[in-house]
Coordinates of C-alpha atoms in Angstrom, one line a residue:
Chain A
M89 CA 144.8 102.4 47.8
G90 CA 145.0 98.6 47.9
G91 CA 146.8 99.0 51.2
F92 CA 143.9 100.9 52.7
L93 CA 141.4 98.2 51.5
Q94 CA 143.5 95.5 53.0
A95 CA 143.8 97.4 56.3
L96 CA 140.0 97.6 56.4
V97 CA 139.7 93.9 56.6
N98 CA 142.8 93.2 58.6
P99 CA 141.8 92.2 62.1
A100 CA 145.2 93.3 63.5
V101 CA 144.3 97.0 62.8
P102 CA 140.6 97.3 63.8
F103 CA 141.0 101.0 64.2
V104 CA 141.0 101.5 60.4
R105 CA 137.6 100.0 60.2
N106 CA 136.4 102.1 63.1
A107 CA 137.7 105.2 61.3
L108 CA 135.8 104.3 58.2
I109 CA 132.5 103.7 60.1
G110 CA 133.1 106.9 62.0
S111 CA 133.6 108.8 58.7
V112 CA 130.3 107.5 57.4
L113 CA 128.4 108.4 60.6
A114 CA 130.1 111.8 60.7
A115 CA 129.2 112.6 57.1
F116 CA 125.5 112.7 58.0
L117 CA 126.1 115.3 60.7
F118 CA 128.5 117.3 58.5
G119 CA 126.0 117.3 55.7
I120 CA 122.8 118.0 57.5
L121 CA 124.0 120.3 60.3
G122 CA 126.5 121.9 58.0
S123 CA 123.8 122.9 55.6
L124 CA 121.8 124.5 58.4
V125 CA 124.9 126.3 59.7
T126 CA 125.6 127.6 56.2
V127 CA 122.1 128.8 55.3
R128 CA 121.6 130.3 58.7
R129 CA 125.1 131.9 58.6
I130 CA 126.1 130.7 62.0
A131 CA 129.5 129.3 61.2
G132 CA 131.0 131.9 63.6
L133 CA 128.8 130.5 66.4
A134 CA 129.8 126.9 65.6
G135 CA 133.5 128.0 65.5
A136 CA 133.2 129.6 68.9
I137 CA 131.6 126.6 70.4
S138 CA 134.2 124.2 69.0
H139 CA 137.1 126.3 70.3
T140 CA 135.5 126.7 73.7
V141 CA 135.5 122.9 73.9
L142 CA 139.3 123.0 74.5
G143 CA 138.7 124.9 77.7
G144 CA 136.4 122.1 78.9
I145 CA 138.9 119.4 77.9
G146 CA 141.7 121.2 79.7
L147 CA 139.7 121.8 82.8
A148 CA 138.6 118.1 83.0
L149 CA 142.2 116.8 82.5
F150 CA 143.5 119.3 85.1
L151 CA 140.8 118.2 87.6
A152 CA 141.5 114.6 86.9
S153 CA 145.2 115.1 87.7
R154 CA 144.2 116.7 91.0
G155 CA 142.3 113.6 92.0
A156 CA 138.8 114.3 90.7
P157 CA 136.5 111.3 90.3
K158 CA 136.8 109.2 87.2
W159 CA 133.6 110.5 85.6
V160 CA 135.2 113.9 85.1
S161 CA 136.3 113.0 81.6
P162 CA 137.5 115.3 78.8
M163 CA 134.3 114.4 76.9
L164 CA 132.2 115.6 79.8
G165 CA 134.2 118.8 80.2
A166 CA 133.9 119.4 76.4
L167 CA 130.1 118.9 76.6
V168 CA 129.6 121.2 79.5
F169 CA 131.7 124.0 77.9
A170 CA 130.0 123.5 74.5
I171 CA 126.5 123.8 75.9
L172 CA 127.4 126.8 78.1
A173 CA 128.9 128.5 75.1
A174 CA 125.9 127.7 72.9
L175 CA 123.5 129.0 75.5
L176 CA 125.5 132.2 76.1
I177 CA 125.8 133.1 72.4
S178 CA 122.1 132.3 71.8
L179 CA 121.1 134.5 74.7
V180 CA 123.1 137.4 73.3
S181 CA 121.9 136.7 69.8
L182 CA 118.3 136.8 71.0
K183 CA 118.6 139.7 73.4
A184 CA 121.3 141.9 71.9
K185 CA 122.0 140.9 68.3
Q186 CA 124.5 143.8 67.8
R187 CA 126.8 142.3 70.4
E188 CA 126.8 138.7 69.0
D189 CA 129.9 139.1 66.9
T190 CA 132.0 140.4 69.9
V191 CA 130.7 137.7 72.2
I192 CA 131.5 134.9 69.6
N193 CA 135.1 136.1 69.2
A194 CA 135.5 136.6 73.0
L195 CA 134.4 133.1 73.8
W196 CA 136.5 131.7 70.9
A197 CA 139.7 133.2 72.4
I198 CA 138.8 132.8 76.1
G199 CA 137.9 129.1 75.6
M200 CA 141.1 128.3 73.8
S201 CA 143.3 130.2 76.3
L202 CA 141.6 128.5 79.2
G203 CA 142.4 125.2 77.7
V204 CA 146.0 126.1 77.1
V205 CA 146.4 127.3 80.7
F206 CA 144.8 124.2 82.2
L207 CA 146.9 121.9 80.0
A208 CA 150.1 123.7 81.0
K209 CA 149.2 123.2 84.7
T210 CA 148.3 119.5 84.2
P211 CA 151.2 117.3 85.1
G212 CA 152.7 115.2 82.4
Y213 CA 152.9 116.2 78.7
I214 CA 149.6 116.5 76.9
D215 CA 149.9 117.4 73.2
P216 CA 147.2 120.0 72.5
M217 CA 147.7 119.2 68.8
S218 CA 145.8 116.0 69.2
Y219 CA 142.7 117.9 70.4
L220 CA 143.1 120.7 67.9
F221 CA 143.5 118.4 64.9
G222 CA 142.1 115.2 66.2
N223 CA 143.1 111.7 65.3
I224 CA 140.5 109.7 63.4
L225 CA 142.4 106.5 64.0
L226 CA 141.8 106.8 67.8
V227 CA 138.0 106.5 67.5
T228 CA 136.6 104.0 70.0
S229 CA 133.5 101.9 69.6
Q230 CA 131.8 104.0 72.3
D231 CA 132.4 107.1 70.1
L232 CA 130.8 105.3 67.2
Y233 CA 127.7 104.4 69.3
L234 CA 127.3 108.0 70.4
L235 CA 127.7 109.2 66.9
A236 CA 125.1 106.7 65.5
A237 CA 122.7 107.8 68.2
L238 CA 123.1 111.4 67.3
D239 CA 122.7 110.6 63.6
V240 CA 119.3 109.0 64.4
I241 CA 118.1 111.9 66.5
V242 CA 119.1 114.5 63.9
L243 CA 117.6 112.5 61.0
L244 CA 114.3 112.1 62.9
L245 CA 114.1 115.7 63.8
V246 CA 114.9 117.0 60.4
V247 CA 112.5 114.6 58.6
R248 CA 109.7 115.5 61.0
Y249 CA 110.2 119.2 61.2
Y250 CA 111.8 119.9 57.8
R251 CA 109.2 122.4 56.6
H252 CA 109.4 124.3 59.9
I253 CA 113.2 124.3 60.0
E254 CA 113.2 125.5 56.4
A255 CA 110.8 128.3 57.0
A256 CA 112.5 129.4 60.3
S257 CA 115.8 129.5 58.5
F258 CA 114.6 131.3 55.4
D259 CA 112.3 133.9 56.9
E260 CA 112.1 133.8 60.7
E261 CA 109.5 136.6 60.9
F262 CA 107.0 135.0 58.5
A263 CA 107.5 131.6 60.2
A264 CA 106.6 133.2 63.5
T265 CA 103.4 134.7 62.1
K266 CA 102.5 131.1 61.2
G267 CA 102.9 130.0 64.8
V268 CA 106.3 128.2 64.3
P269 CA 108.2 128.6 67.6
V270 CA 111.3 130.1 65.9
T271 CA 113.2 130.7 69.1
A272 CA 112.8 127.1 70.2
V273 CA 113.8 125.9 66.7
Y274 CA 116.9 128.1 66.9
L275 CA 117.8 126.9 70.4
A276 CA 117.3 123.2 69.5
L277 CA 119.5 123.6 66.5
V278 CA 122.3 125.4 68.4
L279 CA 122.2 122.7 71.2
V280 CA 122.3 119.8 68.7
I281 CA 125.2 121.5 66.9
A282 CA 127.0 121.9 70.3
V283 CA 126.6 118.2 71.1
A284 CA 127.6 117.3 67.5
I285 CA 130.8 119.4 67.8
V286 CA 131.8 117.6 70.9
L287 CA 131.4 114.2 69.3
L288 CA 132.9 115.2 66.0
Q289 CA 136.0 116.8 67.4
T290 CA 137.3 113.4 68.4
F291 CA 137.5 112.7 64.7
V292 CA 138.8 115.7 63.0
G293 CA 139.7 117.9 65.9
I294 CA 138.4 121.2 67.2
V295 CA 139.9 123.4 64.4
M296 CA 138.7 121.1 61.6
V297 CA 135.1 120.5 62.8
I298 CA 134.2 123.9 61.7
A299 CA 135.8 123.4 58.3
M300 CA 133.8 120.2 57.8
L301 CA 130.6 122.0 58.9
T302 CA 131.0 124.6 56.3
L303 CA 133.0 123.3 53.3
P304 CA 130.9 120.4 52.0
A305 CA 127.7 122.3 52.6
G306 CA 129.1 125.4 51.0
T307 CA 130.1 123.4 47.9
A308 CA 126.7 121.7 47.8
G309 CA 125.0 125.1 48.0
Y310 CA 126.4 125.9 44.6
F311 CA 124.4 123.3 42.8
S312 CA 121.5 122.3 45.1
R313 CA 118.0 123.4 44.3
N314 CA 116.6 123.4 47.8
L315 CA 117.6 122.9 51.4
A316 CA 116.8 119.1 51.4
G317 CA 118.9 118.7 48.2
M318 CA 121.7 120.7 49.9
M319 CA 121.6 118.3 52.9
V320 CA 121.8 115.2 50.8
N321 CA 124.5 116.6 48.5
A322 CA 126.6 117.9 51.4
T323 CA 126.3 114.5 53.1
L324 CA 127.4 112.7 50.0
L325 CA 130.3 115.1 49.6
S326 CA 131.3 114.7 53.2
L327 CA 131.3 111.0 52.7
V328 CA 133.5 111.2 49.6
F329 CA 135.9 113.7 51.3
S330 CA 136.2 111.8 54.6
V331 CA 136.5 108.3 53.1
G332 CA 138.8 109.5 50.3
G333 CA 140.9 111.6 52.7
L334 CA 141.2 108.6 55.0
A335 CA 142.4 106.4 52.2
V336 CA 144.9 109.0 50.9
S337 CA 146.2 109.7 54.3
W338 CA 146.7 106.0 55.0
H339 CA 148.5 105.6 51.7
F340 CA 150.8 108.5 52.1
D341 CA 151.1 108.3 55.9
L342 CA 149.7 111.8 56.4
P343 CA 147.4 113.1 59.3
A344 CA 143.9 112.0 58.3
G345 CA 142.0 115.1 59.6
A346 CA 144.2 117.5 57.8
V347 CA 144.0 115.6 54.5
I348 CA 140.2 115.4 54.7
V349 CA 139.9 119.1 55.3
L350 CA 142.4 119.9 52.5
L351 CA 140.4 117.8 50.1
S352 CA 137.1 119.5 51.1
G353 CA 138.7 122.9 50.9
A354 CA 140.2 122.3 47.5
V355 CA 136.9 121.2 46.0
F356 CA 135.1 124.2 47.5
I357 CA 137.7 126.6 46.1
A358 CA 137.5 125.0 42.7
F359 CA 133.7 125.3 42.7
S360 CA 133.8 129.0 43.9
A361 CA 136.4 129.9 41.2
G362 CA 134.4 128.1 38.6
R363 CA 131.3 130.0 39.7
M364 CA 133.1 133.3 39.5
L365 CA 134.5 132.7 36.1
A366 CA 131.1 131.5 34.8
G367 CA 129.5 134.6 36.3
R368 CA 132.0 136.8 34.6
R369 CA 131.5 135.1 31.2
L370 CA 127.8 135.5 31.6
A371 CA 128.1 139.2 32.4
R372 CA 130.3 139.8 29.4
S373 CA 127.9 138.1 27.0
Chain B
M45 CA 91.0 123.7 63.3
S46 CA 89.8 127.1 62.1
D47 CA 86.4 126.6 63.6
M48 CA 87.9 126.1 67.1
D49 CA 90.1 129.0 66.4
H50 CA 87.2 131.3 65.9
S51 CA 84.7 130.5 68.7
A52 CA 86.7 130.1 71.9
P53 CA 88.8 133.3 71.8
Q54 CA 85.7 135.5 71.0
A55 CA 84.0 134.5 74.1
Q56 CA 87.0 135.4 76.1
A57 CA 87.7 138.7 74.3
A58 CA 84.1 139.8 74.7
D59 CA 84.5 139.9 78.5
E60 CA 87.3 142.3 78.2
V61 CA 86.3 144.8 75.6
H62 CA 83.1 146.0 74.0
L63 CA 83.5 146.0 70.3
P64 CA 81.1 148.4 68.5
H65 CA 80.3 145.7 65.9
A66 CA 80.1 141.9 65.8
P67 CA 83.7 140.6 66.3
E68 CA 83.7 138.8 63.0
N69 CA 83.1 142.2 61.3
V70 CA 86.0 144.0 63.0
A71 CA 89.1 143.0 61.3
I72 CA 91.4 145.0 63.5
W73 CA 90.7 146.6 66.8
C74 CA 93.4 148.7 68.5
Q75 CA 92.5 150.2 71.8
N76 CA 94.8 152.5 73.8
L77 CA 97.8 150.9 72.4
A78 CA 101.3 151.8 73.7
F79 CA 104.6 150.4 72.5
H80 CA 108.3 151.2 73.0
Y81 CA 111.6 149.7 72.0
R82 CA 113.6 150.0 75.3
E83 CA 113.5 153.7 76.0
V84 CA 112.3 154.8 72.6
E85 CA 108.6 155.5 72.5
V86 CA 106.9 154.5 69.3
F87 CA 103.2 154.5 70.2
N88 CA 101.2 156.1 72.9
S89 CA 97.4 155.7 73.4
V90 CA 96.7 154.6 69.8
S91 CA 93.1 153.6 69.1
F92 CA 91.6 152.8 65.7
H93 CA 89.7 150.0 64.0
V94 CA 89.3 148.5 60.6
H95 CA 86.2 146.9 59.2
R96 CA 86.1 143.5 57.5
G97 CA 86.6 143.9 53.8
E98 CA 88.1 147.4 54.0
F99 CA 91.2 148.3 52.0
V100 CA 93.4 150.4 54.2
A101 CA 96.5 152.4 53.2
L102 CA 98.9 153.0 56.1
T103 CA 101.1 155.9 55.4
G104 CA 103.8 157.7 57.4
K105 CA 107.4 158.8 57.1
N106 CA 110.4 156.4 57.4
G107 CA 110.8 155.6 61.0
A108 CA 107.4 156.7 62.0
G109 CA 106.5 153.2 63.1
K110 CA 104.5 151.7 60.2
S111 CA 106.4 148.4 60.3
T112 CA 106.1 148.3 64.1
L113 CA 102.3 148.8 63.9
L114 CA 102.0 146.0 61.4
K115 CA 104.1 143.7 63.6
L116 CA 101.8 144.4 66.5
I117 CA 98.8 143.6 64.3
V118 CA 100.2 140.3 63.1
G119 CA 101.4 139.3 66.6
L120 CA 105.2 139.5 66.1
L121 CA 105.4 142.2 68.8
E122 CA 103.4 142.5 72.0
P123 CA 102.0 145.8 73.0
A124 CA 103.3 147.3 76.3
Q125 CA 99.8 148.6 77.0
G126 CA 96.4 148.3 75.5
Q127 CA 95.1 145.8 73.1
V128 CA 95.2 144.6 69.5
L129 CA 92.4 142.3 68.4
V130 CA 92.1 140.6 65.0
F131 CA 88.5 139.5 64.4
G132 CA 87.9 139.8 68.1
A133 CA 90.9 137.8 69.4
P134 CA 94.6 138.5 70.0
P135 CA 96.7 138.0 66.8
R136 CA 98.5 134.9 68.1
R137 CA 95.1 133.2 68.2
R138 CA 94.3 134.3 64.7
I139 CA 97.2 132.6 62.9
E140 CA 94.9 131.1 60.3
S141 CA 93.2 134.4 59.5
I142 CA 96.3 136.5 59.0
G143 CA 98.4 136.6 55.8
Y144 CA 101.6 138.7 56.3
V145 CA 103.9 140.0 53.6
P146 CA 107.0 141.3 55.4
Q147 CA 109.4 143.9 53.9
H148 CA 112.0 141.2 53.4
T149 CA 114.8 143.3 52.1
G150 CA 117.5 141.3 53.6
F151 CA 116.8 137.8 52.3
D152 CA 119.8 135.6 51.6
A153 CA 120.4 135.1 47.8
A154 CA 122.6 132.1 48.6
F155 CA 119.6 130.2 50.2
P156 CA 118.8 127.3 47.9
I157 CA 115.0 127.4 47.6
R158 CA 112.4 127.4 44.8
V159 CA 109.4 129.6 44.4
E160 CA 107.0 126.7 45.1
E161 CA 108.8 126.0 48.4
V162 CA 108.7 129.6 49.5
V163 CA 104.9 129.7 48.8
G164 CA 104.5 126.3 50.6
M165 CA 105.6 127.9 53.8
G166 CA 102.1 129.5 53.9
R167 CA 100.7 126.1 54.8
L168 CA 102.5 126.0 58.1
S169 CA 100.5 126.2 61.4
G170 CA 102.6 125.9 64.5
L171 CA 104.6 122.6 64.6
S172 CA 101.8 120.5 63.1
P173 CA 102.8 118.4 60.2
V174 CA 101.9 119.8 56.8
A175 CA 98.9 117.9 55.3
K176 CA 100.0 117.4 51.8
R177 CA 97.3 116.7 49.3
Q178 CA 94.6 119.2 50.1
K179 CA 97.0 121.9 50.9
Q180 CA 99.0 121.5 47.7
E181 CA 95.8 122.7 45.9
N182 CA 96.0 125.9 48.1
V183 CA 99.6 126.5 47.0
E184 CA 98.6 126.2 43.3
W185 CA 95.7 128.5 43.8
A186 CA 97.9 131.1 45.5
L187 CA 100.5 130.8 42.8
R188 CA 97.9 131.5 40.2
Q189 CA 96.3 134.4 42.2
A190 CA 99.6 136.2 42.5
E191 CA 100.5 135.4 38.8
V192 CA 103.6 133.5 39.7
Y193 CA 102.4 130.0 38.7
D194 CA 104.8 129.9 35.7
L195 CA 107.7 130.7 38.0
R196 CA 107.0 127.9 40.5
E197 CA 110.1 125.8 39.5
R198 CA 112.5 128.7 39.5
P199 CA 115.0 129.4 42.2
F200 CA 113.7 132.3 44.3
S201 CA 117.0 134.1 44.0
T202 CA 116.8 134.4 40.2
L203 CA 113.5 136.4 40.2
S204 CA 113.2 140.1 39.8
G205 CA 112.2 142.3 42.7
G206 CA 108.6 142.6 41.5
Q207 CA 108.3 138.8 41.0
R208 CA 109.7 138.1 44.4
R209 CA 107.1 140.4 46.1
R210 CA 104.3 138.6 44.3
V211 CA 105.7 135.3 45.4
L212 CA 105.6 136.6 49.0
V213 CA 102.0 137.6 48.4
A214 CA 101.2 134.1 47.2
R215 CA 102.8 132.7 50.3
A216 CA 100.5 134.9 52.4
L217 CA 97.5 133.9 50.4
V218 CA 97.9 130.1 50.8
G219 CA 95.9 129.9 54.0
H220 CA 93.0 132.0 52.4
P221 CA 93.5 134.7 55.0
K222 CA 90.7 137.1 56.0
L223 CA 93.3 139.8 56.7
L224 CA 96.2 140.5 54.4
V225 CA 98.9 142.7 55.9
L226 CA 101.6 144.0 53.5
D227 CA 104.7 146.1 54.6
E228 CA 105.8 148.5 51.8
P229 CA 105.3 145.8 49.1
T230 CA 106.1 148.0 46.2
A231 CA 109.2 149.9 47.5
N232 CA 111.9 150.2 44.8
M233 CA 109.6 148.6 42.2
D234 CA 109.4 149.8 38.6
V235 CA 106.1 151.2 37.3
D236 CA 105.1 148.1 35.4
S237 CA 105.8 145.7 38.3
E238 CA 103.9 148.1 40.6
K239 CA 100.9 148.1 38.3
K240 CA 100.9 144.3 38.1
F241 CA 101.2 144.1 41.9
Y242 CA 98.2 146.3 42.5
D243 CA 96.2 144.4 39.9
V244 CA 96.8 141.3 42.1
L245 CA 95.7 143.2 45.2
E246 CA 92.6 144.5 43.4
R247 CA 91.2 141.0 43.1
F248 CA 91.0 140.8 46.8
K249 CA 89.3 144.1 47.4
G250 CA 86.1 143.7 49.2
S251 CA 86.4 140.0 50.0
T252 CA 89.6 140.2 52.0
T253 CA 90.6 143.0 54.5
V254 CA 93.8 144.5 53.2
L255 CA 96.2 146.7 55.2
V256 CA 99.1 148.0 53.1
A257 CA 101.9 150.2 54.4
T258 CA 103.1 152.6 51.7
H259 CA 106.1 155.0 51.7
D260 CA 104.5 157.9 49.7
S261 CA 102.2 159.8 51.9
D262 CA 100.5 162.4 49.7
F263 CA 98.8 159.9 47.4
V264 CA 97.6 156.4 47.9
S265 CA 96.2 153.8 45.5
A266 CA 92.6 154.5 44.6
L267 CA 91.8 151.0 45.9
A268 CA 92.0 152.5 49.4
D269 CA 88.8 153.0 51.3
T270 CA 90.6 154.4 54.4
V271 CA 93.9 156.0 55.1
L272 CA 95.6 155.7 58.4
C273 CA 98.6 158.0 59.1
V274 CA 101.3 157.0 61.5
G275 CA 103.0 159.8 63.5
Q276 CA 102.3 162.7 61.2
D277 CA 101.0 165.0 63.8
I278 CA 103.8 167.0 65.3
D279 CA 101.9 167.4 68.6
H280 CA 101.2 163.7 68.7
P281 CA 104.2 161.9 67.1
H282 CA 103.4 158.6 68.6
S283 CA 99.8 158.3 67.3
V284 CA 97.8 157.0 64.4
H285 CA 95.2 159.2 62.7
R286 CA 92.5 158.6 60.2
H287 CA 92.8 161.2 57.4
A288 CA 90.4 162.2 54.6
I289 CA 91.0 161.3 51.0
E290 CA 89.7 163.0 47.9
Q291 CA 89.9 162.5 44.1
A292 CA 93.3 163.5 42.9
V293 CA 93.7 166.2 40.3
N294 CA 97.0 166.4 38.5
A295 CA 98.3 163.3 40.3
P296 CA 101.5 161.7 39.2
E297 CA 100.6 158.6 37.1
D298 CA 103.7 156.6 37.8
I299 CA 102.8 155.5 41.4
Y300 CA 100.8 152.6 42.6
G301 CA 100.4 151.5 38.9
G302 CA 97.1 153.1 38.3
K303 CA 94.6 155.5 39.8
V304 CA 95.5 157.3 43.0
V305 CA 93.7 159.4 45.5
R306 CA 95.1 162.4 47.4
V307 CA 95.4 162.2 51.1
R308 CA 94.2 165.3 53.0
H309 CA 96.5 165.3 55.9
D310 CA 94.9 168.5 57.0
I311 CA 91.5 166.8 57.5
E312 CA 91.4 164.4 60.4
L313 CA 88.4 162.1 60.7
P314 CA 87.0 160.8 63.9
D315 CA 87.6 157.1 64.5
D316 CA 84.0 156.2 64.0
A317 CA 83.8 157.9 60.6
C318 CA 83.8 154.5 58.9
C319 CA 81.1 153.0 61.0
E320 CA 77.9 154.3 59.4
G321 CA 75.7 151.6 58.1
K322 CA 78.1 148.8 59.3
E323 CA 77.0 145.9 61.4

């Protein structure tokens, strides 16, 4: 562990400090948005968005190799695909709820396959693993500014509209009778999640974004008394998991993203098992 | 806010329809209402009205359209044709006057929320910020009215079915609504809970207009002044009719937690049957 602390202050390896700052900034998004994803049960939607992102990255890299202008970056491709996927799923969810599941799974698979096809046709070897599992040590200062900006936006929105978001998540119908624009709240949430996924996947990768949006919040849900408490607890858990995972991965020379997710997953499973055992004991007595 | 809410829409609505009474005395006005879900027709030329302060039981078989009618009245659905007015204006402009208690069978037990916070949702109005101090008093008042004040710190998911329904009533009461709309509030409730529930409703009889959908259609609570039946006429399956009620002899005692009256589905009343002596 001492090695990790030394690396943090070592000017020769600034990327370690960036990774730490990134983990802290990401924890807010994982905690707040993850809680909303969990209570609204839209983890499938978030999963589909994050996997569709690979299609956008692949397309952007492919176009760049064919002489597209410089602004056609993987980040832009990812953003366009994420927002399109979010809008498409929302449309189906609002207009034909019974098809939502099918569309989510279709986009999930199509998005990934598109990415693989484009990457295969892009000259030079590109390792899809780095997009799937991310590399937290490759975070740039620009990524950090974007993450910080999104943190501020999400915090402002959640503080200002907390009661409305809570009501629309708990009982959409009742909230609507009180004049809360529930469709707009839902669309705003889905779009913010889409943007967050694009920024977060640079850290932990496409596959693991969805784990970090569900595991800390799911664990927090076991002991939080309300949605606000769940957001705070999930943020703290994400912070512990990502900073802890980073330190452990540095120490044992393991991939950081995977270690962070394993840590989060282990704690979640331990909580779930503890809950089940406690419930059984309660039922017996 | 509520003053504005009441004056402007009335002027507009008065141009379009001629209410038989002063708009503030007509809690619900349905005129020539039609509604369908895609190709499935639910209502066709439905007209009826409810006076301020009336206690109305809405009966009908499962799938007849009770919930749909309630959703049209609280503004969750828009009619395909015709008009629904609540105190003389479309429901969406009467947000402050309506308290809605949805069926809410599919709520999420894993949602972390306490009773007080569920009831606090009743303070919302559009996207406006919730004014804390004064409205907290309304929450406490509503918690007491629905007899759930002692439960206010409890997680909503740990309550019994009967307690939960009373919490949802408290949530609807927070804004001091003039019209309370309840969708099958005592379905699957045991006798004691049902009695307690109707005791709570009884407090509002006369002062608040109450529209309650119930599953049992031969008897309704004796609190009811009026019975509206949805889709019970075979010749007119997409309609709403006013049926007569009479004192029940040999009525079962284990429904609606108290006295009941018998619904005479064979006696249909004209829609103006309730209007005598009303302003």
